[in-house]
Coordinates of C-alpha atoms and ligand atoms in Angstrom, one line a residue:
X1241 CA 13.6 13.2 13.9
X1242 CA 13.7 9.2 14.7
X1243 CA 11.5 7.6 12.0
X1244 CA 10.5 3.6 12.7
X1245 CA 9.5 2.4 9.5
X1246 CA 7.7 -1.1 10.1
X1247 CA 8.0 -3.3 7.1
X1248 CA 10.4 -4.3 4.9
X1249 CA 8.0 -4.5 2.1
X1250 CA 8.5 -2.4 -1.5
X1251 CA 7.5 0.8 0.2
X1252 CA 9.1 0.4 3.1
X1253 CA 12.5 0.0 2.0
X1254 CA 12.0 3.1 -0.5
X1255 CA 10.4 4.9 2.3
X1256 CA 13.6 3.9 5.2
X1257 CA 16.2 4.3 2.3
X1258 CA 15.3 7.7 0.9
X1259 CA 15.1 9.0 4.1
X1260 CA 18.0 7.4 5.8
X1261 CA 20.1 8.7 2.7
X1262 CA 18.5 12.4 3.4
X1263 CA 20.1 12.1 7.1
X1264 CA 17.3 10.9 9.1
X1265 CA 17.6 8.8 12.1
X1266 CA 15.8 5.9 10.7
X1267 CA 14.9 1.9 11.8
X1268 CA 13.5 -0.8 9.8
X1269 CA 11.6 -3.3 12.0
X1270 CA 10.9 -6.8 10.3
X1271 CA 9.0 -9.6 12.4
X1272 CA 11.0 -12.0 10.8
X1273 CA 14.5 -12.1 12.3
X1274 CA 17.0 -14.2 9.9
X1275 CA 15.6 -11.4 7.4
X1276 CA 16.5 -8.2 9.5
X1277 CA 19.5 -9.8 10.1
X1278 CA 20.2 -9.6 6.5
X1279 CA 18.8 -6.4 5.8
X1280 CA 20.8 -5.1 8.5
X1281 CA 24.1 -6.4 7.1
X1282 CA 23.5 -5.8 3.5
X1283 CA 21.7 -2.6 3.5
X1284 CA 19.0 -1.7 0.9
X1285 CA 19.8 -2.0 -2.3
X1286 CA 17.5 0.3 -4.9
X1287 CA 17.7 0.8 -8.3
X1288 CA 16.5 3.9 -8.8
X1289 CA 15.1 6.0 -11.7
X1290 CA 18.3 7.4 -12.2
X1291 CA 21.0 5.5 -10.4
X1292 CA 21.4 2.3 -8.2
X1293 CA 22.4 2.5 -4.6
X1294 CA 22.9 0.7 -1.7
X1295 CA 22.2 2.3 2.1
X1296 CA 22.5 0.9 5.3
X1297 CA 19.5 0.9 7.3
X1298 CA 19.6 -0.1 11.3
X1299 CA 17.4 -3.0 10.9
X1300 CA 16.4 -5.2 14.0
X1301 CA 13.0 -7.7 14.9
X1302 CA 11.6 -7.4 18.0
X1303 CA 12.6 -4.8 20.3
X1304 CA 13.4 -1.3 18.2
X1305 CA 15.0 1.9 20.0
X1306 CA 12.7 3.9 22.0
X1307 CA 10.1 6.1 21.4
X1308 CA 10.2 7.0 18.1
X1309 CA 8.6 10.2 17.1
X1310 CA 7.2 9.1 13.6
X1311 CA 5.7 5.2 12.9
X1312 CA 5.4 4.5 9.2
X1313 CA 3.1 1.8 9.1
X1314 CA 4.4 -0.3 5.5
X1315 CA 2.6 -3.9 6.2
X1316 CA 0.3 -5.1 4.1
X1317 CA -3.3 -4.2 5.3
X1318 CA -4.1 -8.1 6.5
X1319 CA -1.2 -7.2 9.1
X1320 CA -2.0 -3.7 10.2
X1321 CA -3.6 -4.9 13.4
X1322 CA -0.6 -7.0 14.5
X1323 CA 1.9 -5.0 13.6
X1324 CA 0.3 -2.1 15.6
X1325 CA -0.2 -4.3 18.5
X1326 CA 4.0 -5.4 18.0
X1327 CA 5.2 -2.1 18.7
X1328 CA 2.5 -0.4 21.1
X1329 CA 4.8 -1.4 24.3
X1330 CA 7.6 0.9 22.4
X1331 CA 6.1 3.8 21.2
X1332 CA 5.9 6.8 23.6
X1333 CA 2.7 9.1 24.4
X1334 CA 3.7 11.6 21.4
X1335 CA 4.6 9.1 18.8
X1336 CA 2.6 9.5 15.6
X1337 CA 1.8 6.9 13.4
X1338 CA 1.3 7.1 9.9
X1339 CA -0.5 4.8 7.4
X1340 CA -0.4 5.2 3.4
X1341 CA -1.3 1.6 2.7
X1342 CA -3.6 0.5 0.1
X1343 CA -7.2 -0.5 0.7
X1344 CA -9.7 0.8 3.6
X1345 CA -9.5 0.2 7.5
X1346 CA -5.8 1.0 7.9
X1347 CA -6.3 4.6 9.5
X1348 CA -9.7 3.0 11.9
X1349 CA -7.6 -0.3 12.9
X1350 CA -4.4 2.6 14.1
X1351 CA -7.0 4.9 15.7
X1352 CA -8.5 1.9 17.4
X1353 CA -5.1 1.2 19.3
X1354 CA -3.4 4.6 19.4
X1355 CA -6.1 7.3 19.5
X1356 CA -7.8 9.4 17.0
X1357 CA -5.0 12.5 17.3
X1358 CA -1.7 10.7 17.1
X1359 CA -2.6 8.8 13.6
X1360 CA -2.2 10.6 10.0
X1361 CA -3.6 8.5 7.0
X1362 CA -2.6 9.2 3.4
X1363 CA -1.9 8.2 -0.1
X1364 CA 1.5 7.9 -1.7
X1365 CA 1.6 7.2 -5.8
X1366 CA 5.6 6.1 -5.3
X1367 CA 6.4 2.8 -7.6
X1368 CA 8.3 0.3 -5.9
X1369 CA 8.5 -3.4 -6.9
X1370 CA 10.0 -5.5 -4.2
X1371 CA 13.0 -7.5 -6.5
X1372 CA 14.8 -9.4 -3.5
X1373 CA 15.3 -9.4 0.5
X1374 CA 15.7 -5.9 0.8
X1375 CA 15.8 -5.0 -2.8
X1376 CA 13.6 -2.7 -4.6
X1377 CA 13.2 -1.4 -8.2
X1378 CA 11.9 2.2 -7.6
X1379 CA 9.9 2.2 -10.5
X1380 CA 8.3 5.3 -10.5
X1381 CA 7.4 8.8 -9.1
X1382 CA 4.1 10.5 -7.9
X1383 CA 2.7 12.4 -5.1
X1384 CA 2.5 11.5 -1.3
X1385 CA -0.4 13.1 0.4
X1386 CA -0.5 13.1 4.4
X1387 CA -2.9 14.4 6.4
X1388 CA -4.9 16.1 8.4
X1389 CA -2.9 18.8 7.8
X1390 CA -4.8 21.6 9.5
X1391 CA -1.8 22.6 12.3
X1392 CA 0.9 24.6 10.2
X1393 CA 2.8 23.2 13.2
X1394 CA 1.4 19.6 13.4
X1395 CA 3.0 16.4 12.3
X1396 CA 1.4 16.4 9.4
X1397 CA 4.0 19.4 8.0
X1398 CA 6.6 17.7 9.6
X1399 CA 6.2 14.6 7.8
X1400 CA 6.2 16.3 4.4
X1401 CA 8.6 18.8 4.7
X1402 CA 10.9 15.3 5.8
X1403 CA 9.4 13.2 2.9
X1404 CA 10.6 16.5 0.7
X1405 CA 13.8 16.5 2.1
X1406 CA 14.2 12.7 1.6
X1407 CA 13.4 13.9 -2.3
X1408 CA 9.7 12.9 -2.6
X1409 CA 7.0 14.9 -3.8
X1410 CA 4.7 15.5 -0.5
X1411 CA 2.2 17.4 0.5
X1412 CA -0.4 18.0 3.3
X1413 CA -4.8 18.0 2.8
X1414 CA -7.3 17.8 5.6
X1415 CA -9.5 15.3 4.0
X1416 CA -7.5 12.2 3.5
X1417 CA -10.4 10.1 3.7
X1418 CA -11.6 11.4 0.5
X1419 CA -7.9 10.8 -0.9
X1420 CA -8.0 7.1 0.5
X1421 CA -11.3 6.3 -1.1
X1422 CA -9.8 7.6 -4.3
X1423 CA -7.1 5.6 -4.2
X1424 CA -9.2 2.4 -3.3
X1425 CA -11.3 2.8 -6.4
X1426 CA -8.1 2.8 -9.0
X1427 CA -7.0 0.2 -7.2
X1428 CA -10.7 -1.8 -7.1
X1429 CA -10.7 -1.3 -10.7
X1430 CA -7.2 -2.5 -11.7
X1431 CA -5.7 -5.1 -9.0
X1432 CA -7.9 -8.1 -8.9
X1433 CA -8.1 -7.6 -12.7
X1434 CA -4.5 -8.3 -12.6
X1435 CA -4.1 -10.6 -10.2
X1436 CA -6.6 -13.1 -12.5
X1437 CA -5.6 -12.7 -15.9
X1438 CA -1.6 -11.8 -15.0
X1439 CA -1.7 -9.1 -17.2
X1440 CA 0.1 -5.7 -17.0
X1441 CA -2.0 -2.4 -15.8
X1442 CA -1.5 -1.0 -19.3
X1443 CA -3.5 -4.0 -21.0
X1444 CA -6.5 -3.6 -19.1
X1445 CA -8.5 -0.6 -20.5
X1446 CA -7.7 -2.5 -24.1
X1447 CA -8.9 -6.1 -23.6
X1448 CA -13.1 -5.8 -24.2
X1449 CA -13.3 -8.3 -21.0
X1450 CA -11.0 -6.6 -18.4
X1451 CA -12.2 -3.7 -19.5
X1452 CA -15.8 -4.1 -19.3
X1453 CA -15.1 -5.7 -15.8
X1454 CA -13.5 -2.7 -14.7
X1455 CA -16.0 -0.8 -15.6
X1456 CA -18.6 -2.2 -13.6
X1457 CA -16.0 -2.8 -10.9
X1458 CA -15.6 1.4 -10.5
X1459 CA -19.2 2.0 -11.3
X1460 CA -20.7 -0.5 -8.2
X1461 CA -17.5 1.5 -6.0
X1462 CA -18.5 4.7 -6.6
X1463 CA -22.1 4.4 -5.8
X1464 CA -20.9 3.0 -2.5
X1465 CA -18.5 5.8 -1.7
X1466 CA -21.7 8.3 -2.9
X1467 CA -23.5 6.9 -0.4
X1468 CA -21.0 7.2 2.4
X1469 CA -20.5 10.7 1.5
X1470 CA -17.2 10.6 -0.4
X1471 CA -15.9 13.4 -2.4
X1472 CA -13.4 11.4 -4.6
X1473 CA -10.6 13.9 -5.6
X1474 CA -11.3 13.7 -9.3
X1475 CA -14.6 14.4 -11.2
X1476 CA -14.5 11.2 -13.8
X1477 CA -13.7 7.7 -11.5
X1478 CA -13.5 5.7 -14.4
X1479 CA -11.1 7.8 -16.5
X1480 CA -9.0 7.9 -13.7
X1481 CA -8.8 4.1 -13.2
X1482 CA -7.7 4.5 -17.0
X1483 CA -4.9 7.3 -17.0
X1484 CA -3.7 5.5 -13.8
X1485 CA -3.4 2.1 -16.1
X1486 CA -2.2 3.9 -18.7
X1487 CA 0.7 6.0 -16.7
X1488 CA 1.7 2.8 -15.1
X1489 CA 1.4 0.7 -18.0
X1490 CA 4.2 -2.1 -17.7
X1491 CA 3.9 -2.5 -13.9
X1492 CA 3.1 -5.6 -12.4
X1493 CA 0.1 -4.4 -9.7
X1494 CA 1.1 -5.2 -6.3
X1495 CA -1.8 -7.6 -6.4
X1496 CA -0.2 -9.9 -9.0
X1497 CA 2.9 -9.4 -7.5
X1498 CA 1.9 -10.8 -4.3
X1499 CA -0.2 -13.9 -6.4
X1500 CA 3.4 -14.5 -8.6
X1501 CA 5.1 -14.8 -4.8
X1502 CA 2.5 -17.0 -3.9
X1503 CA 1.5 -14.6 -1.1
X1504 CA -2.0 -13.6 0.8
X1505 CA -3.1 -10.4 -1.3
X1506 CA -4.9 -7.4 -0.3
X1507 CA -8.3 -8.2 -2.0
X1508 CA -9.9 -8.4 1.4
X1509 CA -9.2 -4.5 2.1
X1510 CA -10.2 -3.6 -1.6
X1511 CA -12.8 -5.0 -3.6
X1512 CA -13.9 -7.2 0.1
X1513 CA -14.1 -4.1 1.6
X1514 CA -16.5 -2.5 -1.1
X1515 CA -18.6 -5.3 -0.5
X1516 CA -18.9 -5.3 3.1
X1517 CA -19.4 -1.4 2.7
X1518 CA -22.1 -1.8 0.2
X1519 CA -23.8 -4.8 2.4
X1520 CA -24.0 -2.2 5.1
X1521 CA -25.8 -0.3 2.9
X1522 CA -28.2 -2.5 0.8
X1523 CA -25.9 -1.5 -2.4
X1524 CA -25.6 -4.6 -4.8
X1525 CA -21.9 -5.2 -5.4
X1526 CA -22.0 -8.4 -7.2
X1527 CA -19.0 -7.7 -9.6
X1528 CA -16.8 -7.0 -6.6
X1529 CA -18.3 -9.9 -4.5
X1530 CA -16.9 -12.3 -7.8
X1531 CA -13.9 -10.6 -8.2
X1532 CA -13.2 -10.6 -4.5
X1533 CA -14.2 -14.8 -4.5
X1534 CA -12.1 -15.3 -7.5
X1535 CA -9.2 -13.9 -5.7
X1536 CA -9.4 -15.3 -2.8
X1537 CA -10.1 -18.7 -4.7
X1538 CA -6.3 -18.0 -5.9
X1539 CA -4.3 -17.3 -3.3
X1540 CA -6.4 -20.0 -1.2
X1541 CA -4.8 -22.8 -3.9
X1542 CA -1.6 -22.0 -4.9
X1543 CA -0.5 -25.4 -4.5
X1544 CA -2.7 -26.4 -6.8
X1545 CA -2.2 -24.7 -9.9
X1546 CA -2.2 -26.7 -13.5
X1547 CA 1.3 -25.1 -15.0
X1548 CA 1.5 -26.2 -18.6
X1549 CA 1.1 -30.2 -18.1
X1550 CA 1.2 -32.3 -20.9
X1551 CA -2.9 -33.3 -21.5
X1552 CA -3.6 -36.4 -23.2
X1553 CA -6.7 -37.1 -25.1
Ligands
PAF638 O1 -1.3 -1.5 -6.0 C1 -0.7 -1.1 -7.0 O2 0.1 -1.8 -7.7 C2 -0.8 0.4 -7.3 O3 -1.5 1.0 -6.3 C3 -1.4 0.7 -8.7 C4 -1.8 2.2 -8.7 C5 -2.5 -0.2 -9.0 C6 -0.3 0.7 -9.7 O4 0.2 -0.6 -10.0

């Protein structure tokens, strides 16, 4: 099985490493080129749970071998659509792509290009903090869900009995949308949090202010997903949010990550996308509308920030 994993991002060099090192044919593909190069000649480097290792990965920008038969889509969700458009010259009619990317649209933006049958969505609870070019602390394991998974035959069971293989914990569910939605809302309720106050998951349900935030946060996001017919894959959204702090308590979000680097964050396709949803639907949203406009108030000024200047009276 030829896997084309696009992204060298935190979980796509877990995702390439693991499953190169399980014996899978696998290729990164990285837009930029000086950094494929690299990747190429260095390998991945990953510091595991339980030991550090290095892999080589065929890495290459551009043009990628052939027809792969599985696309792992590992972008961040602002560059789903143009990576999908990069590689739909080189895919062949029975490639399937696969999205487990945080935040809503991924799945709709894949089927737009490719076709409702040849796209799986899912959810992956992996850790994996990007430390360096093609470096990754793996910082911590949970369950990858893929789906729909109603052939026995289908891709779907192909891709988890490979993710297995390559030592993750996978399995198949028809409704992913449900799972996706469930994942958005942890992620509504804990990211932007993060990303504005730089704190740790862990410190969130304890601080009165973050928490109370959060609260409304989850409670405005699961009316909308309510009204959109949702059935979230746990019965109590908000102590979810909290177990999910609380099990990941001294990672750094991948929202703050992206706002230390300095980078474009995902807020668009998380709390944004709870407010567009809930426009749609005359739900008021205003705590995600703020969070979402403090965010992008961030990451539209990094240049600007006051770090610890001397003020004078
Ligand atoms: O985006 C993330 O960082 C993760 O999805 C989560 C669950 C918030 C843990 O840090």
């Amino acid at each position: 099985m030829h896997f084309l994993v696009v992204g060298p991002g935190a979980m796509g060099c877990l995702f390439a490493a693991r499953l190169k090192k399980a014996g899978y044919d696998v290729t990164l593909l990285d837009y930029i080129e000086e950094r494929a190069r690299r990747i190429n000649d260095q390998g991945i480097l990953i510091h595991g749970l339980s030991e550090k290792y290095r892999i080589k990965v065929p890495t290459v920008s551009g043009t990628f071998p052939s027809e792969p038969d599985l696309v792992l889509i590992c972008v961040k969700s602002y560059k789903t659509r143009d990576a999908a458009q990069a590689i739909k010259q080189g895919i062949g009619p029975q490639t399937v792509l696969v999205t487990l990317q945080n935040g809503l649209g991924n799945v709709e933006i894949l089927q737009e290009i490719f076709g409702e049958e040849r796209v799986l969505g899912g959810v992956t609870a992996e850790g994996s903090t990007l430390l360096g070019t093609g470096e990754i602390r793996h910082a911590g394991q949970g369950e990858t869900i893929v789906g729909p998974g109603r052939d026995p035959n289908g891709p779907a069971e192909k891709l988890v009995s490979a993710f297995n293989r390559a030592g993750f914990n996978s399995k198949s569910a028809d409704h992913v949308n449900d799972l996706i939605w469930g994942k958005l809302i942890v992620n509504v309720g804990i990211n932007p949090l993060t990303a504005i106050t730089r704190l740790k998951n862990g410190r969130l349900p304890d601080l009165p202010g973050t928490r109370m935030v959060m609260e409304e946060a989850v409670k405005e996001a699961v009316a909308v997903a309510r009204a959109k017919g949702v059935d979230l894959p746990y019965p109590d959204p908000l102590a979810r949010v909290i177990e999910v702090c609380h099990a990941t308590a001294v990672n750094v979000a991948s929202m703050l990550q992206d706002v230390l680097k300095r980078r474009q964050t995902e807020i668009d396709a998380i709390n944004g996308a709870i407010v567009r949803e809930g426009k749609a639907m005359n739900i008021p949203t205003p705590v995600n509308f703020t969070l979402t406009s403090l965010v992008q108030a961030i990451q539209d000024s990094y240049a600007e920030r006051v770090i610890g200047e001397t003020l004078v009276a």
